[in-house]
Amino acid sequence: MPALFNKSLDESANKSLSVLAVPAFNDNYLWLIHDGRLAAVVDPGDAQPILAALAAHGLTLAAILLTHHHADHVGGVQTLLQHYKVPVFGPAGEAIDGVTSPLREGDTATIPELGLSLSVLDVPGHTSGHIAYVAQGQPWLFCGDTLFAGGCGRLFEGSPAQMVASLAKLASLPGDTQVYCAHEYTISNLRFALAVEPDNARLVERMAAEQAKRARQQATVPSTIALENATNPFLRYLEPSIIASLQGDGRLTTKDGPVAAFAALREWKNNFK
């Protein structure tokens, strides 16, 4: 595990429930929502860090929540189910082994033992059936690989139009909503954002703050919806300064519409060094 990611656990508390970040692989975050006794895990790509965190904090697993089918988000499910017989919530639009409660937008994932209910949003784009969870009564968004701190997921299965619509749903959440995304991609995302929108003072300020966190081996997530709306180019793709950057590089013409602008921005990021 890289030095800047080599930290055990990071915790933020909200009333009686807390969210615990469990680092995994090179740059994943697996999330444990807990009350000090019971826990629900979001996107357990690897079972071992979760089992270790549960043991270290005296927690018992009560549920598994999945956002999409990629292995680094579901790879630990079967092992966890060998230790805990718990419900598994996941996207109705994707085939994931072990899911007992398939969900789509408008559904609610309820974990009564934790007093936790999460509203479900369909957010296709990264994958065709990707979902996100918005906690009820807590300012928490668990968005998998749809929205990142300073960026968004690659379009492996969905279309630019789908991702535009998905990100618009997330961008419209209250500004204080904490964004629990699944990867520590923030610095590389912000490098791209600065190339796209170099005169954004809030973005320059954010880069300095996030670099300082990483120098201290601290996580840069959760972010907030307000911060993403102010600095994330994939939520700001229609800003005149970003359109000018796209047009200046010949990536966009004056005849192209909003979806084409987003697609051009995503393609630029795909090849950004």
Short mmCIF file of N, CA, C and O in Angstrom, two decimals, residues 110-240:
data_model
loop_
_atom_site.label_atom_id
_atom_site.label_comp_id
_atom_site.label_asym_id
_atom_site.label_seq_id
_atom_site.Cartn_x
_atom_site.Cartn_y
_atom_site.Cartn_z
N THR A 110 -33.41 -0.38 4.15
CA THR A 110 -33.66 -0.17 5.57
C THR A 110 -32.93 -1.22 6.39
O THR A 110 -33.06 -2.43 6.13
N ILE A 111 -32.18 -0.75 7.37
CA ILE A 111 -31.46 -1.63 8.28
C ILE A 111 -31.95 -1.29 9.68
O ILE A 111 -31.38 -0.42 10.37
N PRO A 112 -33.04 -1.91 10.12
CA PRO A 112 -33.67 -1.49 11.37
C PRO A 112 -32.79 -1.62 12.59
O PRO A 112 -32.89 -0.82 13.52
N GLU A 113 -31.90 -2.60 12.59
CA GLU A 113 -31.02 -2.78 13.75
C GLU A 113 -30.15 -1.55 14.00
O GLU A 113 -29.77 -1.26 15.13
N LEU A 114 -29.83 -0.84 12.92
CA LEU A 114 -29.01 0.36 13.02
C LEU A 114 -29.84 1.64 13.09
O LEU A 114 -29.28 2.72 13.29
N GLY A 115 -31.14 1.50 12.88
CA GLY A 115 -31.96 2.70 12.75
C GLY A 115 -31.57 3.50 11.52
O GLY A 115 -31.65 4.72 11.51
N LEU A 116 -31.18 2.78 10.46
CA LEU A 116 -30.65 3.41 9.25
C LEU A 116 -31.53 3.11 8.06
O LEU A 116 -31.84 1.95 7.78
N SER A 117 -31.92 4.16 7.35
CA SER A 117 -32.63 4.02 6.08
C SER A 117 -31.92 4.87 5.05
O SER A 117 -31.50 6.00 5.34
N LEU A 118 -31.76 4.34 3.84
CA LEU A 118 -31.08 5.05 2.77
C LEU A 118 -31.95 5.04 1.53
O LEU A 118 -32.42 3.99 1.09
N SER A 119 -32.17 6.21 0.96
CA SER A 119 -32.90 6.33 -0.30
C SER A 119 -31.98 5.95 -1.45
O SER A 119 -30.77 6.22 -1.41
N VAL A 120 -32.55 5.36 -2.47
CA VAL A 120 -31.77 4.86 -3.60
C VAL A 120 -31.99 5.75 -4.82
O VAL A 120 -33.12 6.13 -5.13
N LEU A 121 -30.89 6.07 -5.48
CA LEU A 121 -30.92 6.80 -6.75
C LEU A 121 -30.30 5.94 -7.84
O LEU A 121 -29.26 5.30 -7.61
N ASP A 122 -30.91 5.91 -9.01
CA ASP A 122 -30.28 5.29 -10.18
C ASP A 122 -29.29 6.28 -10.75
O ASP A 122 -29.65 7.42 -11.10
N VAL A 123 -28.02 5.88 -10.85
CA VAL A 123 -26.99 6.77 -11.38
C VAL A 123 -26.12 6.02 -12.41
O VAL A 123 -24.92 5.85 -12.24
N PRO A 124 -26.73 5.57 -13.51
CA PRO A 124 -25.95 4.86 -14.53
C PRO A 124 -24.95 5.76 -15.21
O PRO A 124 -25.10 6.99 -15.24
N GLY A 125 -23.95 5.15 -15.78
CA GLY A 125 -22.90 5.87 -16.50
C GLY A 125 -21.61 5.11 -16.39
O GLY A 125 -21.07 4.61 -17.37
N HIS A 126 -21.10 4.99 -15.17
CA HIS A 126 -19.90 4.18 -14.93
C HIS A 126 -20.20 2.73 -15.27
O HIS A 126 -19.44 2.06 -15.97
N THR A 127 -21.31 2.23 -14.74
CA THR A 127 -21.88 0.95 -15.17
C THR A 127 -23.35 1.18 -15.50
O THR A 127 -23.92 2.21 -15.15
N SER A 128 -23.96 0.21 -16.13
CA SER A 128 -25.32 0.42 -16.63
C SER A 128 -26.36 0.45 -15.53
O SER A 128 -27.43 1.06 -15.70
N GLY A 129 -26.09 -0.21 -14.39
CA GLY A 129 -27.10 -0.27 -13.33
C GLY A 129 -26.67 0.37 -12.03
O GLY A 129 -27.29 0.11 -10.99
N HIS A 130 -25.65 1.17 -12.06
CA HIS A 130 -25.08 1.78 -10.85
C HIS A 130 -26.15 2.51 -10.04
O HIS A 130 -26.99 3.20 -10.59
N ILE A 131 -26.10 2.33 -8.71
CA ILE A 131 -27.00 3.06 -7.83
C ILE A 131 -26.18 3.82 -6.78
O ILE A 131 -24.99 3.54 -6.58
N ALA A 132 -26.82 4.78 -6.13
CA ALA A 132 -26.22 5.52 -5.02
C ALA A 132 -27.20 5.50 -3.86
O ALA A 132 -28.41 5.34 -4.04
N TYR A 133 -26.66 5.66 -2.66
CA TYR A 133 -27.46 5.66 -1.44
C TYR A 133 -27.36 7.01 -0.75
O TYR A 133 -26.26 7.52 -0.53
N VAL A 134 -28.51 7.57 -0.40
CA VAL A 134 -28.56 8.83 0.35
C VAL A 134 -29.18 8.52 1.70
O VAL A 134 -30.34 8.10 1.79
N ALA A 135 -28.42 8.72 2.76
CA ALA A 135 -28.92 8.41 4.10
C ALA A 135 -30.05 9.35 4.48
O ALA A 135 -30.00 10.55 4.22
N GLN A 136 -31.07 8.80 5.09
CA GLN A 136 -32.20 9.60 5.57
C GLN A 136 -31.89 10.07 6.98
O GLN A 136 -31.60 9.27 7.87
N GLY A 137 -31.93 11.39 7.19
CA GLY A 137 -31.64 11.94 8.50
C GLY A 137 -30.18 12.18 8.77
O GLY A 137 -29.80 12.63 9.85
N GLN A 138 -29.33 11.86 7.78
CA GLN A 138 -27.89 12.10 7.88
C GLN A 138 -27.43 12.71 6.55
O GLN A 138 -27.93 12.30 5.49
N PRO A 139 -26.49 13.63 6.55
CA PRO A 139 -26.05 14.25 5.29
C PRO A 139 -25.00 13.42 4.59
O PRO A 139 -23.89 13.88 4.34
N TRP A 140 -25.33 12.18 4.24
CA TRP A 140 -24.35 11.24 3.70
C TRP A 140 -24.81 10.70 2.35
O TRP A 140 -25.94 10.24 2.19
N LEU A 141 -23.89 10.74 1.39
CA LEU A 141 -24.09 10.15 0.07
C LEU A 141 -23.01 9.10 -0.15
O LEU A 141 -21.82 9.40 -0.05
N PHE A 142 -23.43 7.88 -0.49
CA PHE A 142 -22.50 6.81 -0.85
C PHE A 142 -22.70 6.55 -2.35
O PHE A 142 -23.69 5.97 -2.76
N CYS A 143 -21.74 7.03 -3.13
CA CYS A 143 -21.96 7.11 -4.58
C CYS A 143 -21.03 6.22 -5.39
O CYS A 143 -20.98 6.35 -6.62
N GLY A 144 -20.31 5.30 -4.75
CA GLY A 144 -19.49 4.37 -5.50
C GLY A 144 -18.52 5.07 -6.41
O GLY A 144 -17.72 5.90 -5.98
N ASP A 145 -18.59 4.76 -7.71
CA ASP A 145 -17.68 5.34 -8.70
C ASP A 145 -18.39 6.30 -9.66
O ASP A 145 -17.91 6.51 -10.78
N THR A 146 -19.51 6.86 -9.25
CA THR A 146 -20.20 7.83 -10.10
C THR A 146 -19.58 9.21 -9.94
O THR A 146 -19.07 9.80 -10.90
N LEU A 147 -19.60 9.73 -8.73
CA LEU A 147 -19.00 11.04 -8.42
C LEU A 147 -17.79 10.82 -7.54
O LEU A 147 -17.87 10.12 -6.53
N PHE A 148 -16.66 11.41 -7.94
CA PHE A 148 -15.45 11.39 -7.13
C PHE A 148 -15.17 12.79 -6.60
O PHE A 148 -15.71 13.78 -7.11
N ALA A 149 -14.29 12.88 -5.63
CA ALA A 149 -13.80 14.17 -5.19
C ALA A 149 -13.00 14.79 -6.34
O ALA A 149 -11.94 14.29 -6.69
N GLY A 150 -13.57 15.81 -6.96
CA GLY A 150 -12.91 16.47 -8.07
C GLY A 150 -13.08 15.80 -9.42
O GLY A 150 -12.51 16.26 -10.41
N GLY A 151 -13.85 14.74 -9.50
CA GLY A 151 -13.98 14.03 -10.77
C GLY A 151 -15.22 13.18 -10.85
O GLY A 151 -16.16 13.32 -10.06
N CYS A 152 -15.24 12.28 -11.82
CA CYS A 152 -16.34 11.32 -11.96
C CYS A 152 -15.78 10.03 -12.55
O CYS A 152 -14.63 9.99 -13.02
N GLY A 153 -16.56 8.98 -12.52
CA GLY A 153 -16.11 7.69 -13.01
C GLY A 153 -16.03 7.64 -14.53
O GLY A 153 -16.72 8.38 -15.24
N ARG A 154 -15.19 6.76 -15.01
CA ARG A 154 -15.14 6.51 -16.45
C ARG A 154 -16.45 5.87 -16.92
O ARG A 154 -17.15 5.21 -16.16
N LEU A 155 -16.75 6.07 -18.19
CA LEU A 155 -17.98 5.52 -18.76
C LEU A 155 -17.69 4.15 -19.36
O LEU A 155 -17.49 4.01 -20.56
N PHE A 156 -17.68 3.14 -18.52
CA PHE A 156 -17.39 1.79 -18.99
C PHE A 156 -18.59 1.16 -19.69
O PHE A 156 -18.43 0.38 -20.63
N GLU A 157 -19.79 1.44 -19.23
CA GLU A 157 -20.98 0.81 -19.78
C GLU A 157 -22.06 1.80 -20.20
O GLU A 157 -22.82 1.53 -21.13
N GLY A 158 -22.13 2.93 -19.53
CA GLY A 158 -23.17 3.90 -19.81
C GLY A 158 -22.76 4.93 -20.83
O GLY A 158 -21.63 4.93 -21.34
N SER A 159 -23.66 5.84 -21.11
CA SER A 159 -23.43 6.88 -22.12
C SER A 159 -23.15 8.22 -21.45
O SER A 159 -23.47 8.42 -20.27
N PRO A 160 -22.57 9.17 -22.19
CA PRO A 160 -22.41 10.52 -21.63
C PRO A 160 -23.73 11.12 -21.16
O PRO A 160 -23.78 11.76 -20.11
N ALA A 161 -24.81 10.90 -21.92
CA ALA A 161 -26.11 11.45 -21.51
C ALA A 161 -26.56 10.87 -20.18
O ALA A 161 -27.12 11.58 -19.33
N GLN A 162 -26.34 9.58 -19.98
CA GLN A 162 -26.71 8.96 -18.71
C GLN A 162 -25.90 9.56 -17.56
O GLN A 162 -26.44 9.86 -16.50
N MET A 163 -24.59 9.72 -17.78
CA MET A 163 -23.77 10.25 -16.70
C MET A 163 -24.12 11.70 -16.40
O MET A 163 -24.12 12.11 -15.23
N VAL A 164 -24.43 12.48 -17.41
CA VAL A 164 -24.87 13.86 -17.19
C VAL A 164 -26.09 13.88 -16.27
O VAL A 164 -26.17 14.65 -15.31
N ALA A 165 -27.06 13.02 -16.58
CA ALA A 165 -28.28 12.98 -15.77
C ALA A 165 -27.99 12.48 -14.35
O ALA A 165 -28.55 12.99 -13.37
N SER A 166 -27.11 11.49 -14.24
CA SER A 166 -26.78 10.95 -12.92
C SER A 166 -26.08 11.98 -12.06
O SER A 166 -26.41 12.17 -10.87
N LEU A 167 -25.10 12.68 -12.62
CA LEU A 167 -24.38 13.69 -11.86
C LEU A 167 -25.28 14.86 -11.48
O LEU A 167 -25.12 15.45 -10.41
N ALA A 168 -26.24 15.16 -12.34
CA ALA A 168 -27.17 16.25 -12.03
C ALA A 168 -28.01 15.90 -10.79
O ALA A 168 -28.29 16.78 -9.96
N LYS A 169 -28.39 14.65 -10.65
CA LYS A 169 -29.12 14.23 -9.45
C LYS A 169 -28.28 14.46 -8.20
O LYS A 169 -28.77 14.97 -7.18
N LEU A 170 -27.02 14.07 -8.28
CA LEU A 170 -26.15 14.20 -7.11
C LEU A 170 -25.83 15.66 -6.82
O LEU A 170 -25.80 16.08 -5.66
N ALA A 171 -25.61 16.44 -7.87
CA ALA A 171 -25.28 17.86 -7.69
C ALA A 171 -26.43 18.64 -7.06
O ALA A 171 -26.21 19.69 -6.46
N SER A 172 -27.65 18.13 -7.19
CA SER A 172 -28.82 18.83 -6.65
C SER A 172 -29.08 18.52 -5.18
O SER A 172 -29.98 19.11 -4.57
N LEU A 173 -28.31 17.61 -4.59
CA LEU A 173 -28.47 17.31 -3.17
C LEU A 173 -28.04 18.52 -2.34
O LEU A 173 -27.30 19.38 -2.82
N PRO A 174 -28.48 18.61 -1.09
CA PRO A 174 -28.07 19.74 -0.25
C PRO A 174 -26.55 19.91 -0.21
O PRO A 174 -25.81 18.92 -0.22
N GLY A 175 -26.11 21.15 -0.15
CA GLY A 175 -24.69 21.44 -0.24
C GLY A 175 -23.85 20.82 0.85
O GLY A 175 -22.66 20.52 0.65
N ASP A 176 -24.45 20.58 2.03
CA ASP A 176 -23.68 20.01 3.13
C ASP A 176 -23.62 18.49 3.09
O ASP A 176 -23.03 17.86 3.98
N THR A 177 -24.21 17.89 2.06
CA THR A 177 -24.16 16.44 1.92
C THR A 177 -22.72 15.98 1.77
O THR A 177 -21.99 16.47 0.91
N GLN A 178 -22.31 15.05 2.60
CA GLN A 178 -20.95 14.53 2.54
C GLN A 178 -20.86 13.43 1.48
O GLN A 178 -21.69 12.52 1.45
N VAL A 179 -19.86 13.54 0.63
CA VAL A 179 -19.72 12.65 -0.52
C VAL A 179 -18.71 11.55 -0.18
O VAL A 179 -17.50 11.78 -0.15
N TYR A 180 -19.25 10.36 0.10
CA TYR A 180 -18.40 9.21 0.39
C TYR A 180 -18.21 8.40 -0.89
O TYR A 180 -18.96 7.48 -1.18
N CYS A 181 -17.23 8.80 -1.67
CA CYS A 181 -16.91 8.07 -2.89
C CYS A 181 -15.95 6.94 -2.56
O CYS A 181 -15.51 6.78 -1.42
N ALA A 182 -15.58 6.16 -3.54
CA ALA A 182 -14.91 4.88 -3.26
C ALA A 182 -13.42 4.87 -3.54
O ALA A 182 -12.78 3.82 -3.37
N HIS A 183 -12.84 6.01 -3.95
CA HIS A 183 -11.41 6.00 -4.29
C HIS A 183 -10.71 7.28 -3.86
O HIS A 183 -11.32 8.35 -3.81
N GLU A 184 -9.43 7.16 -3.59
CA GLU A 184 -8.58 8.30 -3.29
C GLU A 184 -7.91 8.75 -4.59
O GLU A 184 -6.74 8.50 -4.84
N TYR A 185 -8.71 9.42 -5.42
CA TYR A 185 -8.26 9.92 -6.72
C TYR A 185 -8.14 11.44 -6.73
O TYR A 185 -7.92 12.05 -7.77
N THR A 186 -8.29 12.07 -5.59
CA THR A 186 -8.55 13.50 -5.55
C THR A 186 -7.44 14.34 -6.17
O THR A 186 -7.72 15.25 -6.97
N ILE A 187 -6.20 14.08 -5.84
CA ILE A 187 -5.11 14.92 -6.34
C ILE A 187 -5.00 14.84 -7.85
O ILE A 187 -4.88 15.87 -8.54
N SER A 188 -5.08 13.64 -8.41
CA SER A 188 -5.00 13.52 -9.87
C SER A 188 -6.22 14.17 -10.53
O SER A 188 -6.11 14.80 -11.59
N ASN A 189 -7.38 14.05 -9.90
CA ASN A 189 -8.57 14.70 -10.43
C ASN A 189 -8.42 16.22 -10.43
O ASN A 189 -8.81 16.91 -11.38
N LEU A 190 -7.87 16.76 -9.36
CA LEU A 190 -7.73 18.21 -9.27
C LEU A 190 -6.65 18.74 -10.20
O LEU A 190 -6.75 19.89 -10.67
N ARG A 191 -5.64 17.94 -10.49
CA ARG A 191 -4.64 18.37 -11.49
C ARG A 191 -5.33 18.58 -12.84
O ARG A 191 -5.06 19.56 -13.54
N PHE A 192 -6.22 17.65 -13.17
CA PHE A 192 -6.97 17.81 -14.42
C PHE A 192 -7.89 19.02 -14.34
O PHE A 192 -7.97 19.82 -15.28
N ALA A 193 -8.58 19.17 -13.23
CA ALA A 193 -9.50 20.30 -13.07
C ALA A 193 -8.79 21.63 -13.25
O ALA A 193 -9.32 22.56 -13.88
N LEU A 194 -7.56 21.73 -12.74
CA LEU A 194 -6.80 22.97 -12.88
C LEU A 194 -6.36 23.21 -14.32
O LEU A 194 -6.24 24.36 -14.76
N ALA A 195 -6.13 22.14 -15.07
CA ALA A 195 -5.80 22.30 -16.48
C ALA A 195 -7.01 22.81 -17.26
O ALA A 195 -6.87 23.58 -18.22
N VAL A 196 -8.20 22.42 -16.82
CA VAL A 196 -9.44 22.80 -17.49
C VAL A 196 -9.89 24.20 -17.08
O VAL A 196 -10.37 24.98 -17.90
N GLU A 197 -9.73 24.51 -15.79
CA GLU A 197 -10.25 25.77 -15.25
C GLU A 197 -9.20 26.41 -14.33
O GLU A 197 -9.38 26.51 -13.11
N PRO A 198 -8.08 26.87 -14.89
CA PRO A 198 -6.96 27.33 -14.07
C PRO A 198 -7.24 28.60 -13.26
O PRO A 198 -6.54 28.86 -12.28
N ASP A 199 -8.24 29.37 -13.64
CA ASP A 199 -8.52 30.63 -12.94
C ASP A 199 -9.58 30.50 -11.85
O ASP A 199 -10.03 31.51 -11.31
N ASN A 200 -9.97 29.28 -11.54
CA ASN A 200 -10.95 29.04 -10.48
C ASN A 200 -10.24 29.13 -9.13
O ASN A 200 -9.53 28.20 -8.72
N ALA A 201 -10.41 30.23 -8.42
CA ALA A 201 -9.68 30.47 -7.17
C ALA A 201 -10.04 29.43 -6.11
O ALA A 201 -9.17 29.00 -5.33
N ARG A 202 -11.30 29.02 -6.08
CA ARG A 202 -11.71 28.01 -5.10
C ARG A 202 -11.01 26.68 -5.38
O ARG A 202 -10.64 25.94 -4.46
N LEU A 203 -10.80 26.39 -6.64
CA LEU A 203 -10.12 25.16 -7.04
C LEU A 203 -8.64 25.20 -6.65
O LEU A 203 -8.09 24.21 -6.14
N VAL A 204 -8.00 26.33 -6.86
CA VAL A 204 -6.60 26.49 -6.46
C VAL A 204 -6.46 26.29 -4.96
O VAL A 204 -5.56 25.59 -4.47
N GLU A 205 -7.38 26.88 -4.22
CA GLU A 205 -7.38 26.75 -2.76
C GLU A 205 -7.60 25.30 -2.34
O GLU A 205 -6.95 24.79 -1.42
N ARG A 206 -8.51 24.62 -3.04
CA ARG A 206 -8.79 23.23 -2.70
C ARG A 206 -7.58 22.34 -2.96
O ARG A 206 -7.27 21.47 -2.14
N MET A 207 -6.91 22.54 -4.06
CA MET A 207 -5.74 21.73 -4.36
C MET A 207 -4.70 21.84 -3.25
O MET A 207 -4.15 20.83 -2.79
N ALA A 208 -4.45 23.03 -2.81
CA ALA A 208 -3.47 23.22 -1.73
C ALA A 208 -3.91 22.50 -0.46
O ALA A 208 -3.09 21.84 0.22
N ALA A 209 -5.19 22.60 -0.14
CA ALA A 209 -5.69 21.96 1.08
C ALA A 209 -5.62 20.44 0.98
O ALA A 209 -5.23 19.76 1.95
N GLU A 210 -5.97 19.90 -0.20
CA GLU A 210 -5.96 18.44 -0.35
C GLU A 210 -4.54 17.90 -0.39
O GLU A 210 -4.25 16.81 0.15
N GLN A 211 -3.62 18.63 -1.00
CA GLN A 211 -2.23 18.19 -1.00
C GLN A 211 -1.67 18.17 0.41
O GLN A 211 -0.90 17.27 0.77
N ALA A 212 -2.06 19.13 1.22
CA ALA A 212 -1.61 19.15 2.61
C ALA A 212 -2.13 17.93 3.37
O ALA A 212 -1.42 17.33 4.19
N LYS A 213 -3.38 17.55 3.11
CA LYS A 213 -3.94 16.36 3.75
C LYS A 213 -3.14 15.12 3.37
O LYS A 213 -2.79 14.30 4.23
N ARG A 214 -2.85 14.97 2.11
CA ARG A 214 -2.13 13.77 1.66
C ARG A 214 -0.71 13.74 2.23
O ARG A 214 -0.19 12.67 2.55
N ALA A 215 -0.10 14.93 2.36
CA ALA A 215 1.24 14.99 2.95
C ALA A 215 1.21 14.50 4.40
O ALA A 215 2.21 13.97 4.90
N ARG A 216 0.07 14.68 5.05
CA ARG A 216 -0.10 14.20 6.43
C ARG A 216 -0.69 12.79 6.47
O ARG A 216 -1.06 12.30 7.52
N GLN A 217 -0.79 12.15 5.30
CA GLN A 217 -1.35 10.81 5.16
C GLN A 217 -2.81 10.77 5.61
O GLN A 217 -3.29 9.77 6.15
N GLN A 218 -3.53 11.86 5.36
CA GLN A 218 -4.96 11.93 5.66
C GLN A 218 -5.77 11.73 4.39
O GLN A 218 -5.32 12.06 3.29
N ALA A 219 -6.97 11.19 4.57
CA ALA A 219 -7.88 11.02 3.44
C ALA A 219 -8.43 12.37 2.98
O ALA A 219 -8.59 13.29 3.78
N THR A 220 -8.72 12.47 1.71
CA THR A 220 -9.34 13.69 1.17
C THR A 220 -10.85 13.57 1.06
O THR A 220 -11.51 14.50 0.60
N VAL A 221 -11.39 12.44 1.43
CA VAL A 221 -12.84 12.24 1.40
C VAL A 221 -13.30 11.92 2.82
O VAL A 221 -12.51 11.39 3.62
N PRO A 222 -14.53 12.26 3.18
CA PRO A 222 -15.56 12.76 2.28
C PRO A 222 -15.37 14.22 1.89
O PRO A 222 -14.80 15.01 2.63
N SER A 223 -15.86 14.51 0.70
CA SER A 223 -16.01 15.88 0.22
C SER A 223 -17.43 16.33 0.57
O SER A 223 -18.12 15.67 1.34
N THR A 224 -17.86 17.44 0.00
CA THR A 224 -19.26 17.86 0.13
C THR A 224 -19.79 18.23 -1.25
O THR A 224 -19.02 18.56 -2.17
N ILE A 225 -21.09 18.18 -1.39
CA ILE A 225 -21.71 18.56 -2.66
C ILE A 225 -21.40 20.02 -2.99
O ILE A 225 -21.12 20.37 -4.15
N ALA A 226 -21.40 20.89 -1.98
CA ALA A 226 -21.10 22.30 -2.24
C ALA A 226 -19.69 22.46 -2.80
O ALA A 226 -19.48 23.23 -3.75
N LEU A 227 -18.73 21.75 -2.23
CA LEU A 227 -17.35 21.85 -2.70
C LEU A 227 -17.23 21.28 -4.12
O LEU A 227 -16.52 21.85 -4.97
N GLU A 228 -17.93 20.19 -4.39
CA GLU A 228 -17.89 19.61 -5.74
C GLU A 228 -18.51 20.57 -6.75
O GLU A 228 -17.98 20.74 -7.86
N ASN A 229 -19.62 21.18 -6.40
CA ASN A 229 -20.25 22.13 -7.34
C ASN A 229 -19.34 23.32 -7.63
O ASN A 229 -19.43 23.93 -8.71
N ALA A 230 -18.48 23.66 -6.69
CA ALA A 230 -17.60 24.81 -6.87
C ALA A 230 -16.30 24.48 -7.59
O ALA A 230 -15.66 25.39 -8.14
N THR A 231 -15.91 23.20 -7.61
CA THR A 231 -14.56 22.86 -8.09
C THR A 231 -14.48 21.67 -9.04
O THR A 231 -13.43 21.47 -9.66
N ASN A 232 -15.51 20.88 -9.14
CA ASN A 232 -15.44 19.65 -9.94
C ASN A 232 -15.85 19.96 -11.39
O ASN A 232 -16.99 20.33 -11.65
N PRO A 233 -14.95 19.79 -12.35
CA PRO A 233 -15.27 20.17 -13.73
C PRO A 233 -16.42 19.37 -14.33
O PRO A 233 -17.11 19.85 -15.23
N PHE A 234 -16.66 18.16 -13.81
CA PHE A 234 -17.73 17.34 -14.37
C PHE A 234 -19.11 17.76 -13.87
O PHE A 234 -20.12 17.33 -14.41
N LEU A 235 -19.14 18.61 -12.86
CA LEU A 235 -20.39 19.26 -12.46
C LEU A 235 -20.47 20.68 -13.00
O LEU A 235 -21.53 21.30 -12.97
N ARG A 236 -19.36 21.17 -13.54
CA ARG A 236 -19.26 22.56 -14.01
C ARG A 236 -19.00 22.62 -15.52
O ARG A 236 -18.55 23.63 -16.03
N TYR A 237 -19.30 21.54 -16.21
CA TYR A 237 -18.90 21.41 -17.61
C TYR A 237 -19.54 22.45 -18.53
O TYR A 237 -19.06 22.65 -19.65
N LEU A 238 -20.59 23.12 -18.07
CA LEU A 238 -21.22 24.17 -18.88
C LEU A 238 -20.77 25.57 -18.48
O LEU A 238 -21.28 26.55 -19.04
N GLU A 239 -19.86 25.67 -17.53
CA GLU A 239 -19.31 26.98 -17.19
C GLU A 239 -18.60 27.58 -18.41
O GLU A 239 -17.89 26.86 -19.12
N PRO A 240 -18.78 28.86 -18.67
CA PRO A 240 -18.14 29.47 -19.85
C PRO A 240 -16.64 29.24 -19.91
O PRO A 240 -16.08 29.04 -20.99
#
